[in-house]
Short mmCIF file of C-alpha atoms in Angstrom, two decimals:
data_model
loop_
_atom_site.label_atom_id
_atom_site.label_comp_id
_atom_site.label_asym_id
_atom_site.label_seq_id
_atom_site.Cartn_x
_atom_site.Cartn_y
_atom_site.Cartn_z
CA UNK A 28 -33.91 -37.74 67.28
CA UNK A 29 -33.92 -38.93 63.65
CA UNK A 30 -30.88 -38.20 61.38
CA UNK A 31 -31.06 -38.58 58.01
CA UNK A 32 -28.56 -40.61 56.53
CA UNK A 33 -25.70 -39.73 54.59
CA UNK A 34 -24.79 -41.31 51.18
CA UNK A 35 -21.32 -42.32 51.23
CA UNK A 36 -21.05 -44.38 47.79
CA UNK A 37 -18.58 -43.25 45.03
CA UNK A 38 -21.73 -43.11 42.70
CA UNK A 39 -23.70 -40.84 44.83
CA UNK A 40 -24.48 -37.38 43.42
CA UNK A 41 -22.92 -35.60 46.04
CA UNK A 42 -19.18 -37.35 45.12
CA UNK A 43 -20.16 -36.65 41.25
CA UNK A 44 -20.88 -32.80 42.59
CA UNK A 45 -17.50 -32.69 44.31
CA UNK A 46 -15.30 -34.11 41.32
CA UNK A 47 -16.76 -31.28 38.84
CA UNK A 48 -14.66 -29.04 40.18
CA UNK A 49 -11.52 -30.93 39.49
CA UNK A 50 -12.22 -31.63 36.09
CA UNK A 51 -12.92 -27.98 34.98
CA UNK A 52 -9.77 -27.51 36.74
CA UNK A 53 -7.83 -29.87 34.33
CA UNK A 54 -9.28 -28.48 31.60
CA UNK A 55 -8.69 -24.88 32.17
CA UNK A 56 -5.09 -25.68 32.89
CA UNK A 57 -5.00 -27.69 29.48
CA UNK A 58 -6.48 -24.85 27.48
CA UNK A 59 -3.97 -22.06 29.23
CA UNK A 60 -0.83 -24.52 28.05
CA UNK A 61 -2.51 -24.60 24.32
CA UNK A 62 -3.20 -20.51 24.70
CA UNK A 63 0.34 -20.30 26.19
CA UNK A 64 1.58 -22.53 23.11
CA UNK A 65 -0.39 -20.61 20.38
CA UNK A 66 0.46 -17.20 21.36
CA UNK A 67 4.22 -18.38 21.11
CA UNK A 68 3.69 -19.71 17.83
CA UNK A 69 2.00 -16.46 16.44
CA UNK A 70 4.35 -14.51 18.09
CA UNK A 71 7.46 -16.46 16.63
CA UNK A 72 5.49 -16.48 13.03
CA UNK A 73 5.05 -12.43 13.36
CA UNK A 74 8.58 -11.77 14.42
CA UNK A 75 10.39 -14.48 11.60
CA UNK A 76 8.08 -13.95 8.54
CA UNK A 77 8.98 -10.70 7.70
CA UNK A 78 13.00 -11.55 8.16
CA UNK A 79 12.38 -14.20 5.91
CA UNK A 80 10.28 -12.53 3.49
CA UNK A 81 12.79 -10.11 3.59
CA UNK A 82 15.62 -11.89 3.05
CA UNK A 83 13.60 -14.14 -0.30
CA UNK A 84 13.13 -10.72 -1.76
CA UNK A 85 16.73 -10.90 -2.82
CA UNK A 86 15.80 -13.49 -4.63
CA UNK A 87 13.65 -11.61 -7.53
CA UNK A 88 15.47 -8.70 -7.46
CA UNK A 89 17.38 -7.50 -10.62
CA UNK A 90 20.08 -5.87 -9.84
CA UNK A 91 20.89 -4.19 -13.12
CA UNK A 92 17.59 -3.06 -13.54
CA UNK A 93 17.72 -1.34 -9.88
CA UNK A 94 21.03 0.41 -10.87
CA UNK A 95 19.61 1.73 -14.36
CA UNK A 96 16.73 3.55 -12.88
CA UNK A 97 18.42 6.48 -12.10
CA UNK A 98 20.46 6.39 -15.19
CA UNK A 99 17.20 7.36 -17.64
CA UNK A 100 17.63 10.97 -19.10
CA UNK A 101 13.69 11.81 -18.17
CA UNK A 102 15.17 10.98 -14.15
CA UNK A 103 13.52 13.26 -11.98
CA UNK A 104 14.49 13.87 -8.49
CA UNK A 105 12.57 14.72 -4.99
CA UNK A 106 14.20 17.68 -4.32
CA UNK A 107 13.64 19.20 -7.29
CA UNK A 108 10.40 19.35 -7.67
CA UNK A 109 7.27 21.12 -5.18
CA UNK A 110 6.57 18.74 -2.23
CA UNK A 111 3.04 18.52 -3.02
CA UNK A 112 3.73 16.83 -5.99
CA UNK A 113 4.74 13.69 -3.93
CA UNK A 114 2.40 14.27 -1.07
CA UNK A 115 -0.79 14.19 -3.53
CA UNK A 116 0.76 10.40 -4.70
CA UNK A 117 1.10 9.64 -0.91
CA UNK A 118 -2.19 10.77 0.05
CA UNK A 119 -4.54 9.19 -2.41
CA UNK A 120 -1.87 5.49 -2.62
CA UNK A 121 -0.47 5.30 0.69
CA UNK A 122 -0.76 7.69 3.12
CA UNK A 123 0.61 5.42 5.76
CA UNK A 124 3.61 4.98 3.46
CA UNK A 125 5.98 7.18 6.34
CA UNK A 126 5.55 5.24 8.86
CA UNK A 127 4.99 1.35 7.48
CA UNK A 128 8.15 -0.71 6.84
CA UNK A 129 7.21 -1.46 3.38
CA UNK A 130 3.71 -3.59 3.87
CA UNK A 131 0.71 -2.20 5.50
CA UNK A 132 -1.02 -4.76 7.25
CA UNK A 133 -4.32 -2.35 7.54
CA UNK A 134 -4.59 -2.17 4.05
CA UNK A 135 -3.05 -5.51 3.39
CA UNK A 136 -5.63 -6.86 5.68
CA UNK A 137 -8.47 -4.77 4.02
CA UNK A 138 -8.04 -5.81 0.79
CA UNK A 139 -7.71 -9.54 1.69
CA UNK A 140 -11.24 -9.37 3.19
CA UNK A 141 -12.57 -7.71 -0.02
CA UNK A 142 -11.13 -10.12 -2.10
CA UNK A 143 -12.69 -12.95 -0.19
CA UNK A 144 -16.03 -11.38 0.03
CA UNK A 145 -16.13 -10.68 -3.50
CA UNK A 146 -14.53 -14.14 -4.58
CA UNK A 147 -12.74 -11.99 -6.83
CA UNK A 148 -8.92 -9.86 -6.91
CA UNK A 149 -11.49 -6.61 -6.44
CA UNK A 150 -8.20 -4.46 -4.09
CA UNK A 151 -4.96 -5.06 -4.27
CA UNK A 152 -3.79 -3.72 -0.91
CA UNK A 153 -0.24 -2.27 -2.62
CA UNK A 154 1.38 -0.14 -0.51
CA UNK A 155 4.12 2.59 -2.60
CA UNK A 156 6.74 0.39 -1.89
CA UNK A 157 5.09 -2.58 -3.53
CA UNK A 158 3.97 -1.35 -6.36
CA UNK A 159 7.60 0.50 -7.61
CA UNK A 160 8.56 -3.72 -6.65
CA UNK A 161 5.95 -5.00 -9.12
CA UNK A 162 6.72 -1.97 -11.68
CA UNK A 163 10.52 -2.51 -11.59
CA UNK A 164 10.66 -6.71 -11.32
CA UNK A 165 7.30 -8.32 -12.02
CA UNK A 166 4.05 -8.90 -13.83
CA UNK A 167 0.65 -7.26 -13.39
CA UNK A 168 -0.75 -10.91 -13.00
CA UNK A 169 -3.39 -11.24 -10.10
CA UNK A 170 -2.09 -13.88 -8.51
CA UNK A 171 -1.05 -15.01 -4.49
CA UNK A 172 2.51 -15.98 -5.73
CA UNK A 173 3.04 -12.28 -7.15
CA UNK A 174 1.78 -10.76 -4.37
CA UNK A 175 3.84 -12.78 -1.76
CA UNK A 176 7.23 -11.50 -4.32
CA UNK A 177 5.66 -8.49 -4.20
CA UNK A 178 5.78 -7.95 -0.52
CA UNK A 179 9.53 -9.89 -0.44
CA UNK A 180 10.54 -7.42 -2.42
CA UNK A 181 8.99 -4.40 -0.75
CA UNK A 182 10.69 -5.57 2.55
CA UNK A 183 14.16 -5.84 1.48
CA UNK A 184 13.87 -2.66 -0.30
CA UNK A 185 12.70 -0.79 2.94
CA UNK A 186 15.93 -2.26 4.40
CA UNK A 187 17.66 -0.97 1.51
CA UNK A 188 16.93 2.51 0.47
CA UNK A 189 15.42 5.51 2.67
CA UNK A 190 11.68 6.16 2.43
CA UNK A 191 12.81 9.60 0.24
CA UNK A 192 14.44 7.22 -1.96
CA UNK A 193 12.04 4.76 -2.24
CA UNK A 194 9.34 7.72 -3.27
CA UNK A 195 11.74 9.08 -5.65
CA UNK A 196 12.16 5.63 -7.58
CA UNK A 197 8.93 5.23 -7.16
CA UNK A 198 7.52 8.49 -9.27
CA UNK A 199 10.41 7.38 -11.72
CA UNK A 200 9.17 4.01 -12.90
CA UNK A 201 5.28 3.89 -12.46
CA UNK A 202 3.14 4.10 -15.79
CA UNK A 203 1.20 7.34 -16.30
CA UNK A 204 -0.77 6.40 -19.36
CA UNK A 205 0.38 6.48 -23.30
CA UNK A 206 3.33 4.67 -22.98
CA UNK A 207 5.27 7.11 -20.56
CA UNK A 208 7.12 5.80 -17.53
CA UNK A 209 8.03 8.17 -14.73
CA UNK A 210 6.86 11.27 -13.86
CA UNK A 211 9.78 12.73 -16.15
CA UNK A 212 8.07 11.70 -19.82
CA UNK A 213 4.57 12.06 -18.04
CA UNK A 214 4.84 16.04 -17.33
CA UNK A 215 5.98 17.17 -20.83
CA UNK A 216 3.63 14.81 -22.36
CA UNK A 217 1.01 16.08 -20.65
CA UNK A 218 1.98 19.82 -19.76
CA UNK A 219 4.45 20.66 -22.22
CA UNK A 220 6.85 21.38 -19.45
CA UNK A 221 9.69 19.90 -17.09
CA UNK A 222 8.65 17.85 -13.90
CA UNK A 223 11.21 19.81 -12.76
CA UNK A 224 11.53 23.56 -13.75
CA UNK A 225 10.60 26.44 -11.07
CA UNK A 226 9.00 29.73 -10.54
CA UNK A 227 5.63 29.50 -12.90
CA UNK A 228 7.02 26.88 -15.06
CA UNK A 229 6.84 24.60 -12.64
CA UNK A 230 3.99 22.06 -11.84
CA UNK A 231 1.23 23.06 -9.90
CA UNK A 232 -1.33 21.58 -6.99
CA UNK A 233 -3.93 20.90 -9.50
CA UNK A 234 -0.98 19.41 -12.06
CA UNK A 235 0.10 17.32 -9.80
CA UNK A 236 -3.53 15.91 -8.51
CA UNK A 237 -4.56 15.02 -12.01
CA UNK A 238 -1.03 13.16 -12.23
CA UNK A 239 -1.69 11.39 -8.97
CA UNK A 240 -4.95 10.22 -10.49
CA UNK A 241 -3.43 8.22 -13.00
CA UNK A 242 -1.66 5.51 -11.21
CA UNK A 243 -5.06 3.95 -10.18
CA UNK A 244 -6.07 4.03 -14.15
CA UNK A 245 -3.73 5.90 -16.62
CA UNK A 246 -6.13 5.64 -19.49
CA UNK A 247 -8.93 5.78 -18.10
CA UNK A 248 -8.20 8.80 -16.23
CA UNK A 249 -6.39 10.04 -18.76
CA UNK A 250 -6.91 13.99 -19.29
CA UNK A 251 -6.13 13.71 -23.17
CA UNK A 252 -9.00 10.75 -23.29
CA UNK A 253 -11.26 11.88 -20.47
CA UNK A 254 -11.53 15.20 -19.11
CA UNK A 255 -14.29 14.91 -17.60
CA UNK A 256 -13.62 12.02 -15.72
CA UNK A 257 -9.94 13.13 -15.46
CA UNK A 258 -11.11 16.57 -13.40
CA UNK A 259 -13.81 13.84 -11.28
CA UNK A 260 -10.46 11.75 -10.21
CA UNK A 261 -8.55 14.87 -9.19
CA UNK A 262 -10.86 16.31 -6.95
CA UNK A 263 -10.97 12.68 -4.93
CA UNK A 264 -6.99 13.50 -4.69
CA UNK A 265 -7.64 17.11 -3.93
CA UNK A 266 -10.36 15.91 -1.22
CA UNK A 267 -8.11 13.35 0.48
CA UNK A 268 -5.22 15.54 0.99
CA UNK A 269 -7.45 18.33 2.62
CA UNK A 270 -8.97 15.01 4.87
CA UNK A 271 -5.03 14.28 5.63
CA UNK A 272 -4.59 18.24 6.45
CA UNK A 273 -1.54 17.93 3.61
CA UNK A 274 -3.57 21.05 1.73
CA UNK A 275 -6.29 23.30 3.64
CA UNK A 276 -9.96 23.96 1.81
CA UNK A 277 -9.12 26.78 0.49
CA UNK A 278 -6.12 25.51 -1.43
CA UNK A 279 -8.25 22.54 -2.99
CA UNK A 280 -10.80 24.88 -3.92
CA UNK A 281 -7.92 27.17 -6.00
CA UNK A 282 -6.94 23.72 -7.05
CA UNK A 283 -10.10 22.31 -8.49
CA UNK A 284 -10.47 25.90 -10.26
CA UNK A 285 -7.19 26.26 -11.68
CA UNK A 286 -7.06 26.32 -15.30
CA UNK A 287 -5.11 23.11 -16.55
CA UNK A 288 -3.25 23.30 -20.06
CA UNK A 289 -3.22 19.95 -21.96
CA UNK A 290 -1.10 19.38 -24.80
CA UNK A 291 -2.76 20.05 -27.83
CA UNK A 292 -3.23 16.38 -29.72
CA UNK A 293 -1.37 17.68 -32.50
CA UNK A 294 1.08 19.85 -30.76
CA UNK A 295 2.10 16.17 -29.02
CA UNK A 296 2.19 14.30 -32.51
CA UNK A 297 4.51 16.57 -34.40
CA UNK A 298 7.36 16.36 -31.25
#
């Protein structure tokens, strides 16, 4: 019988076919170490940024200027006031605002992208918290070092202050148009009434939508400059709180058809 003989040199193709197999194996157990070492990396960035950041934020805050905000006469607290006056600024700037520790890193994330596809500073990405930061201790300049102090600052205030507190600062300093500050001077400016009085003095759902509007643009959505567009921007507030299920359809419907008093022009100039 004939046998056919079997190649036995180190350069056949059948040794080549055997070694393969080690080789991948090598490799794969190279990449796992690098996966192994990356993941502990990331993980080890995730977990110490935000203590850092954190702790840096102490850095650019102004003490005296965080002790004075509650000091203004126009101060208006939380409590006094209806709860949907808050909940319409939480639902159309940050309706994750209860349960993020001061950054969202959805909208964060978001706005990054945006920016990079437009090749521009088109979103900011601002959660609540960061924006009373940049009101109370920085510019309005679009740049990556503000917003990295911005979010330093939003951190260690989280740590600081409760997230009722942080709201209630918040409506305090922001700008609603015309040179008011605070939802105290932007009321009677407006309204002709207290952010805080009661019963049917006090400020209603569709009050307190066209205020919410005005953070994004004050002038431009301005009721004494634009009502038009001013009534456009509180429907979008009205709309997102009945998406969020903080108002039901039937209450933005009374809302968008309530009849809103401005201040007369001249009214507002003889004060």
């Amino acid at each position: 019988m004939n046998h056919l003989p079997i190649p036995l040199g180190r350069n056949t193709d059948l040794y080549e076919a055997a070694s393969i197999p080690k080789s991948i194996k090598k490799l794969g157990v190279r990449w796992k170490k690098r996966l192994r070492i990356s993941f502990f990396v990331i993980m080890m960035v995730a977990i110490l940024a935000p203590i850092v950041l954190a702790w840096t934020g102490n850095i650019w805050i102004d003490e005296k200027k965080l002790a004075a905000v509650q000091q203004s006469n126009s101060y208006a607290k939380l409590d006094e006031m209806p709860d949907y006056v808050w909940k319409s600024f939480v639902a159309i700037e940050d309706h994750r605002f209860m349960q993020h520790p001061g950054v969202d890193p959805i909208g964060l994330s978001r706005a990054i992208w945006l920016d990079i596809k437009e090749g521009a500073y088109v979103q900011g990405g601002s959660t609540i918290t960061m924006q009373l930061a940049r009101n109370l201790f920085l510019t309005n300049d679009k740049t990556m070092t503000r917003k990295v102090k911005e979010i330093a600052i939003a951190l260690q205030l989280e740590q600081r202050y409760s997230k009722k507190e942080l709201l209630e600062m918040y409506l305090n300093v922001i700008y609603f148009g015309h040179g008011k500050y605070g939802i105290g001077e932007a009321v009677p400016f407006y309204f002709g009434k207290k952010a805080t009085e009661t019963g049917d003095r006090a400020v209603t759902l569709g009050e307190a939508a066209m205020l919410a509007s005005l953070p994004k643009g004050p002038e431009r959505y301005s009721p004494v400059k634009n009502w038009d567009r001013a009534k456009q921007r509180q429907a979008v507030v009205l709309n997102r709180m009945n998406e969020l299920a903080v108002i039901d359809q039937s209450e933005s419907t009374l809302a968008k058809n309530e009849q809103i008093t401005v201040v007369p022009t001249a009214k507002r100039a003889a004060k």
